[in-house]
Amino acid sequence: MAQTAAVIYGKQDIRIQKIAVTDPLSDEVQIKVAYNGICGSDIHEYQDGMDLAIHKHPLTNKCAPLVLGHEFAGTVVKLGEKVTSLKIGDRIAVEPIVACGRCHACLAGNYNLCERSIGKDNSAGFLGFCADGGLEEYCNVKEVFAHKLPQNFPLDLGALVEPASVAVQAVLRSKLQPGDDVLIQGAGPIGLFTLLVVKAAGAHRVIINDLSSQRLALADSLGADLTLQEKDPNLLTQKVNKFTSNQGVNIAFECAGFQTTLNGAINSVGKNGKVVVIALFGSIPSVDVRGLLKKGGSLLTSYGYANVFERTINIIDNHRDSFRKVITKKISLGHVVDQGLELLAKDKHQAKILVQLE
Ligand SMILES: [Zn+2]
Ligand SMILES: [Zn+2]
């Protein structure tokens, strides 16, 4: 049987083509993909070939051409022989991680930091980068990474579980407490998901800062208490201080990835405040350790996610309407490049674009 897929061959070379549907291995299930979200890392993979396996990946033994896509949800249509926890018809959000399951990091439960998941060519341990991903009609995934959704859970929201899990992991790492004030640097999808998750976790007031007025309008509709459009870190801190009666925020999430936004985050936390870095910086930033030290602050990072998908599913389930607002467009597979990757790279009205496969 043949199916249509978006296949990445390398930098700026994505082809919509027919490929064979293969049977799931014994520990896999076959998903009929309903939706696959497009994200910033897909744009880098497409524009620069970033993180794409060019040589055979150590864990999957695969390399480009590969099916693109790592944010997807669908329905189980076939079971591998050894699969026991899922049945045909189950709705699934896929955790697209490739990990060995045997190294120290994996055995400690930190499979997002698997020591064997990054290839010598820097290829990432994710479906869509070192194995076939979700931009195909039928995708085989490991049973352990196929997370069952509640039976009436909409599958477009299912495609948000992966990116929202990045925010959930960061909020868990921040140890946010009810009543905390929060600053979020960057109102892209991860910043917006962080906004929704900190609100769900009981944050008091959430300030979000971005240069795009379109993104701030979306943040406003998602319940941000103050939206700021401030490039200068010192002016940002003045505004944050004014809003918080000179206390600063308890936690600042850095979801933008620039030196100025990191400075603004560090400047804007109050005594014992925490800065949580989620963004992957394009260049190595310097950190004002002294400024942070003098207020007893801490700097944390949060990379990907591990063991959080069930929590994320529960949070989205309780806040379906808000999460749906982050979806700004649904497109067909044939338009993944022009109306997906290229549009997302230039149009700040877009937050999460989903490719609809069925
Ligand atoms: Zn992503
Ligand atoms: Zn490992």
Coordinates of C-alpha atoms and ligand atoms in Angstrom, one line a residue, residues 99-103 106 114-116, ligand 2:
A99 CA 16.3 7.3 23.2
C100 CA 18.3 4.2 24.0
G101 CA 16.6 3.3 27.3
R102 CA 19.9 2.0 28.7
C103 CA 22.3 4.9 29.3
C106 CA 17.7 7.2 30.3
C114 CA 19.9 10.3 26.4
E115 CA 23.6 10.0 25.8
R116 CA 23.2 8.1 22.6
Ligands
ZN2 ZN 19.9 6.7 26.6

